[in-house]
RNA sequence: GCCGAAGUGGCGGAAUUGGCAGACGCGCUGGACUCAAAAUCCAGUCUGGCUCACACCAGGUGGGGGUUCGACUCCCCCCUUCGGCACCA
């Protein structure tokens, strides 16, 4: 009988479904493992070959660990909100819900076709109101929390309100301080504005990335993706919901050290957070009581600050611009505003313009001119810098172009054409009150900061590149934000008991025509009247970004149908954290940082028990087309999983994707190689099953030969260790070696071949189940125990030792394991090949390594 | 420009507390089976030299240098590819 993969695979997929084979629950007697895939966005084009790579990897580990006695949580779901369904709706007026359901059905069919052992009773869908009800609930948790810098934790906003009532801002270091009585004197709107400065979710009017074609704003993290696709993004000030992720910058950075994640991913997160240590320094403005605050990482170069530069958007520019310069400055600001950040960055030449005003360098007491230039960004630090052209290349270029003075204040080699940005001893840095001369850079930093702090002119400061997360989108197909804007300007939240706040039905899907989302068109939904007091309001029309649903889905899997809580605490405690998480590297700073942030907030508020969600993370490498180029429709090199499974079967597909090479590496598809693993499975089939559909008569209850038994134990060992280390390619290679040897045997020991089926099963579960059944077993092998290996039987009895002369292999001999060194040496000296190369020359040195080699170093 | 990862046969890749380079698979070559083909099985396959052949010799893991009895593995410099960041003060 031929290996009829289609029949076999269908049979076992139905069996697993019917028997709910992979359904699991909490079991305190077993050790738990949580093995997670990044859930897919169910696009209209269906699964591509990249999906099964990660999914198969986790499935192999899951099946292996399950058989090794672990209680393994391995779920799947759908990240189903997103723009494509909404755009399709605008063209066809077909509700995104319908499109999404169809796409999910396709994905589900395709994933089931691969024989992945998910617990399908835990499937989640971010667009399901019973799911997004809790996304909205978590949003309200964030809205109703603030970050207490003293404990570095999120706390309920009520605690802040109490603190303000009791002692104002006296115990907090804040910009807008007030006393308790001032707080009490504030109007509700003023109080609301004050609290907004602390909430973890808040509304702010800031310059955002607006994309006209998409009709929505984008997060900083998303801009690149869309501009690459040819969309244009402009900065414009808009009122938007923000998430105060910056409050967690330090913890996101620190806790990353404990994660078993790819170095490059951790590095990307570190870069994105962008921590730098330095100081704030206030420069008094001449003829004014105001000052300009700058951030610098090199306060030690303060004596070299010969001018200042403000970002064109800096709020002080208006005040500083002198009458004579006003027209120039205005023109420059307009030009800068027109350019995008990318355009600004692309410019070779520095541009800028003098404001007509001067500041005082607090160290030298000199007057220094204040300029504006677009190489200073409003979005980082204070939007103003002290320019030290002697020790900053950008300032140097600017100073050269505009003939501004350059003063060297750090000792360096002679190079007049560039700034010296390294460290060194201070020079030209003596003032009346403080001197940095002859101090090393770190000492100079300490000294100057101490002086600045004493004089109240500045203080040490840690600055982050990370910005708060722009959280609202002008879209229909997303989670509604459960907030109501009342007519009097106050914000109300939709009570928890009224969640989920459902998306309204629309007669026609179309853009709102304004900067609002299409939700604005649902008049009945938008307009709100409080049933109790009759006050009127308007619902928030923005929706949440796609990242919202994926920020916490791993928690919902734990308790997917709980109607009272997002997740039962006892279950959460049992399953969390995620032990292994596999998904694409493209989420390194988006999903993976947002999810960590939300998780930390939930942790602070006592809703989850771990400070990090994902302990071990790996990325699957990109699968390229057969031509080693990225798969794309336009190149015509796209491989469709349906076709592959149809021609060779799911087991071959799984095996091939794992055999191609290391999981994390980028690698090209090869249909020839799929045939290779397909041949292997055919060989496995023929190893067990005859043409007449019986179990091969050569499989008998006999003891194995010593040689074959050793190979068996080696195989079990290698496959076990390789799965643990996610080295699936070498595990499969060992399975092939075992099969090739077994084929050669005239009689085959049944016990060992039986266990081989178990060892094969995580990789090729369908054929394994079929063989298992044909070997006379009644139950699925999914919960059979994983074969153990005997370390004593893995070891070779004899071993090949090489004899070298001057480091070159001249002979090899087979000797018993652990042959003593003296014996090896004697054998080597007797060896013909060795003798020939020693050729009577004196032996200067002997190196003998047991079980490895003998090396003679001889004179010439 | 800066940060990170990686360069091994015709191809995908194996082998690192420094100790036989090329496991396994693909492809290719030859053979068996067959009327023939497919499928399957067996043998060979890093390069060069020498040889009827076996054997033997030399070279070989992006390039150059170094450490070492011995380097794909460790150190320094350079080149290439991929990923990320990119006026972040």
Tab-separated table of N, CA, C and O in Angstrom, chain A residues 440-491:
chain	number	residue	atom	x	y	z
A	440	UNK	N	39.144	64.824	33.985
A	440	UNK	CA	38.692	63.856	32.977
A	440	UNK	C	37.220	64.123	32.674
A	440	UNK	O	36.522	64.760	33.480
A	441	UNK	N	36.749	63.664	31.547
A	441	UNK	CA	35.368	63.946	31.154
A	441	UNK	C	34.352	63.525	32.226
A	441	UNK	O	33.490	64.326	32.587
A	442	UNK	N	34.450	62.292	32.761
A	442	UNK	CA	33.469	61.928	33.801
A	442	UNK	C	33.561	62.832	35.030
A	442	UNK	O	32.530	63.216	35.583
A	443	UNK	N	34.778	63.175	35.440
A	443	UNK	CA	34.931	64.057	36.606
A	443	UNK	C	34.399	65.450	36.311
A	443	UNK	O	33.765	66.082	37.157
A	444	UNK	N	34.657	65.925	35.102
A	444	UNK	CA	34.188	67.252	34.710
A	444	UNK	C	32.664	67.286	34.725
A	444	UNK	O	32.063	68.270	35.162
A	445	UNK	N	32.044	66.190	34.273
A	445	UNK	CA	30.572	66.143	34.292
A	445	UNK	C	30.059	66.269	35.716
A	445	UNK	O	29.148	67.066	35.990
A	446	UNK	N	30.659	65.491	36.602
A	446	UNK	CA	30.216	65.526	38.015
A	446	UNK	C	30.391	66.922	38.593
A	446	UNK	O	29.499	67.450	39.263
A	447	UNK	N	31.555	67.488	38.327
A	447	UNK	CA	31.875	68.795	38.907
A	447	UNK	C	30.903	69.871	38.415
A	447	UNK	O	30.354	70.637	39.212
A	448	UNK	N	30.677	69.896	37.124
A	448	UNK	CA	29.839	70.972	36.584
A	448	UNK	C	28.384	70.796	37.009
A	448	UNK	O	27.693	71.768	37.303
A	449	UNK	N	27.934	69.527	37.074
A	449	UNK	CA	26.542	69.297	37.489
A	449	UNK	C	26.358	69.720	38.940
A	449	UNK	O	25.367	70.374	39.293
A	450	UNK	N	27.334	69.412	39.764
A	450	UNK	CA	27.246	69.815	41.178
A	450	UNK	C	27.164	71.336	41.282
A	450	UNK	O	26.360	71.877	42.051
A	451	UNK	N	27.966	71.973	40.473
A	451	UNK	CA	27.956	73.450	40.495
A	451	UNK	C	26.620	74.001	40.005
A	451	UNK	O	26.028	74.897	40.610
A	452	UNK	N	26.124	73.433	38.910
A	452	UNK	CA	24.840	73.885	38.358
A	452	UNK	C	23.720	73.678	39.360
A	452	UNK	O	22.846	74.536	39.525
A	453	UNK	N	23.758	72.554	40.043
A	453	UNK	CA	22.683	72.268	40.999
A	453	UNK	C	22.749	73.247	42.175
A	453	UNK	O	21.725	73.716	42.647
A	454	UNK	N	23.968	73.539	42.598
A	454	UNK	CA	24.141	74.479	43.705
A	454	UNK	C	23.604	75.858	43.329
A	454	UNK	O	22.964	76.531	44.118
A	455	UNK	N	23.825	76.224	42.088
A	455	UNK	CA	23.402	77.535	41.622
A	455	UNK	C	21.976	77.534	41.079
A	455	UNK	O	21.516	78.536	40.518
A	456	UNK	N	21.318	76.379	41.167
A	456	UNK	CA	19.965	76.232	40.609
A	456	UNK	C	19.899	76.586	39.131
A	456	UNK	O	18.946	77.187	38.647
A	457	UNK	N	20.933	76.262	38.416
A	457	UNK	CA	20.977	76.539	36.982
A	457	UNK	C	20.745	75.277	36.150
A	457	UNK	O	20.621	75.341	34.929
A	458	UNK	N	20.740	74.167	36.824
A	458	UNK	CA	20.536	72.929	36.068
A	458	UNK	C	20.636	71.738	36.990
A	458	UNK	O	20.876	71.881	38.199
A	459	UNK	N	20.383	70.560	36.416
A	459	UNK	CA	20.489	69.350	37.226
A	459	UNK	C	20.673	68.129	36.326
A	459	UNK	O	20.344	68.175	35.151
A	460	UNK	N	21.211	67.088	36.934
A	460	UNK	CA	21.409	65.846	36.190
A	460	UNK	C	20.060	65.350	35.689
A	460	UNK	O	19.042	65.531	36.347
A	461	UNK	N	20.067	64.741	34.541
A	461	UNK	CA	18.788	64.377	33.940
A	461	UNK	C	18.978	63.173	33.006
A	461	UNK	O	19.964	63.115	32.272
A	462	UNK	N	18.039	62.252	33.070
A	462	UNK	CA	18.051	61.130	32.126
A	462	UNK	C	17.000	61.406	31.065
A	462	UNK	O	15.862	61.745	31.392
A	463	UNK	N	17.378	61.339	29.829
A	463	UNK	CA	16.468	61.658	28.728
A	463	UNK	C	16.200	60.402	27.898
A	463	UNK	O	17.095	59.585	27.694
A	464	UNK	N	14.986	60.259	27.429
A	464	UNK	CA	14.634	59.111	26.586
A	464	UNK	C	14.183	59.568	25.213
A	464	UNK	O	13.558	60.612	25.077
A	465	UNK	N	14.488	58.757	24.231
A	465	UNK	CA	13.984	59.012	22.881
A	465	UNK	C	12.518	58.608	22.769
A	465	UNK	O	11.763	59.148	21.983
A	466	UNK	N	12.176	57.610	23.542
A	466	UNK	CA	10.811	57.075	23.521
A	466	UNK	C	9.786	58.184	23.719
A	466	UNK	O	9.957	59.046	24.576
A	467	UNK	N	8.751	58.174	22.897
A	467	UNK	CA	7.657	59.125	23.062
A	467	UNK	C	6.428	58.388	23.546
A	467	UNK	O	6.335	57.181	23.431
A	468	UNK	N	5.477	59.154	24.041
A	468	UNK	CA	4.224	58.514	24.420
A	468	UNK	C	3.567	57.950	23.175
A	468	UNK	O	3.791	58.417	22.064
A	469	UNK	N	2.775	56.929	23.401
A	469	UNK	CA	2.208	56.131	22.320
A	469	UNK	C	0.888	56.758	21.851
A	469	UNK	O	-0.044	56.867	22.639
A	470	UNK	N	0.860	57.142	20.602
A	470	UNK	CA	-0.363	57.695	20.019
A	470	UNK	C	-1.372	56.565	19.831
A	470	UNK	O	-1.117	55.629	19.070
A	471	UNK	N	-2.476	56.662	20.543
A	471	UNK	CA	-3.322	55.488	20.684
A	471	UNK	C	-4.621	55.543	19.887
A	471	UNK	O	-5.302	54.535	19.754
A	472	UNK	N	-4.993	56.687	19.358
A	472	UNK	CA	-6.294	56.712	18.671
A	472	UNK	C	-6.125	56.674	17.156
A	472	UNK	O	-5.127	57.132	16.608
A	473	UNK	N	-7.121	56.096	16.483
A	473	UNK	CA	-7.102	56.004	15.027
A	473	UNK	C	-8.473	56.433	14.515
A	473	UNK	O	-9.487	56.142	15.149
A	474	UNK	N	-8.469	57.055	13.329
A	474	UNK	CA	-9.744	57.533	12.783
A	474	UNK	C	-10.332	56.442	11.891
A	474	UNK	O	-10.449	56.598	10.682
A	475	UNK	N	-10.669	55.344	12.528
A	475	UNK	CA	-11.147	54.201	11.761
A	475	UNK	C	-12.437	53.666	12.343
A	475	UNK	O	-12.756	53.894	13.501
A	476	UNK	N	-13.146	52.928	11.512
A	476	UNK	CA	-14.343	52.249	11.984
A	476	UNK	C	-13.980	50.920	12.635
A	476	UNK	O	-14.413	50.602	13.742
A	477	UNK	N	-13.158	50.127	11.932
A	477	UNK	CA	-12.966	48.734	12.317
A	477	UNK	C	-11.885	48.611	13.391
A	477	UNK	O	-10.757	48.162	13.137
A	478	UNK	N	-12.249	49.066	14.579
A	478	UNK	CA	-11.360	48.980	15.722
A	478	UNK	C	-12.207	49.035	16.984
A	478	UNK	O	-13.431	49.234	16.910
A	479	UNK	N	-11.583	48.884	18.122
A	479	UNK	CA	-12.344	48.924	19.376
A	479	UNK	C	-12.748	50.360	19.673
A	479	UNK	O	-11.878	51.244	19.744
A	480	UNK	N	-14.061	50.635	19.916
A	480	UNK	CA	-14.454	51.980	20.325
A	480	UNK	C	-13.836	52.317	21.685
A	480	UNK	O	-13.723	51.450	22.548
A	481	UNK	N	-13.405	53.559	21.814
A	481	UNK	CA	-12.848	54.010	23.090
A	481	UNK	C	-14.014	54.405	23.995
A	481	UNK	O	-14.825	55.256	23.621
A	482	UNK	N	-14.139	53.781	25.145
A	482	UNK	CA	-15.351	53.950	25.968
A	482	UNK	C	-15.374	55.235	26.785
A	482	UNK	O	-15.375	55.210	28.013
A	483	UNK	N	-15.348	56.339	26.067
A	483	UNK	CA	-15.319	57.644	26.729
A	483	UNK	C	-16.372	58.541	26.066
A	483	UNK	O	-16.594	58.463	24.854
A	484	UNK	N	-17.010	59.391	26.879
A	484	UNK	CA	-17.996	60.328	26.347
A	484	UNK	C	-17.543	61.757	26.673
A	484	UNK	O	-17.129	62.044	27.798
A	485	UNK	N	-17.555	62.595	25.656
A	485	UNK	CA	-17.197	64.001	25.844
A	485	UNK	C	-18.487	64.774	26.146
A	485	UNK	O	-19.328	64.942	25.270
A	486	UNK	N	-18.648	65.229	27.365
A	486	UNK	CA	-19.867	65.933	27.721
A	486	UNK	C	-19.818	67.376	27.212
A	486	UNK	O	-18.748	67.931	26.958
A	487	UNK	N	-20.984	67.944	27.101
A	487	UNK	CA	-21.084	69.312	26.563
A	487	UNK	C	-20.322	70.333	27.390
A	487	UNK	O	-19.782	71.295	26.879
A	488	UNK	N	-20.274	70.068	28.698
A	488	UNK	CA	-19.570	71.019	29.562
A	488	UNK	C	-18.054	70.828	29.524
A	488	UNK	O	-17.323	71.459	30.275
A	489	UNK	N	-17.603	69.920	28.662
A	489	UNK	CA	-16.160	69.748	28.515
A	489	UNK	C	-15.575	68.634	29.358
A	489	UNK	O	-14.415	68.265	29.191
A	490	UNK	N	-16.377	68.094	30.267
A	490	UNK	CA	-15.849	67.002	31.093
A	490	UNK	C	-15.904	65.699	30.315
A	490	UNK	O	-16.669	65.555	29.369
A	491	UNK	N	-15.043	64.785	30.749
A	491	UNK	CA	-15.024	63.455	30.139
A	491	UNK	C	-15.706	62.481	31.076
A	491	UNK	O	-15.526	62.547	32.291
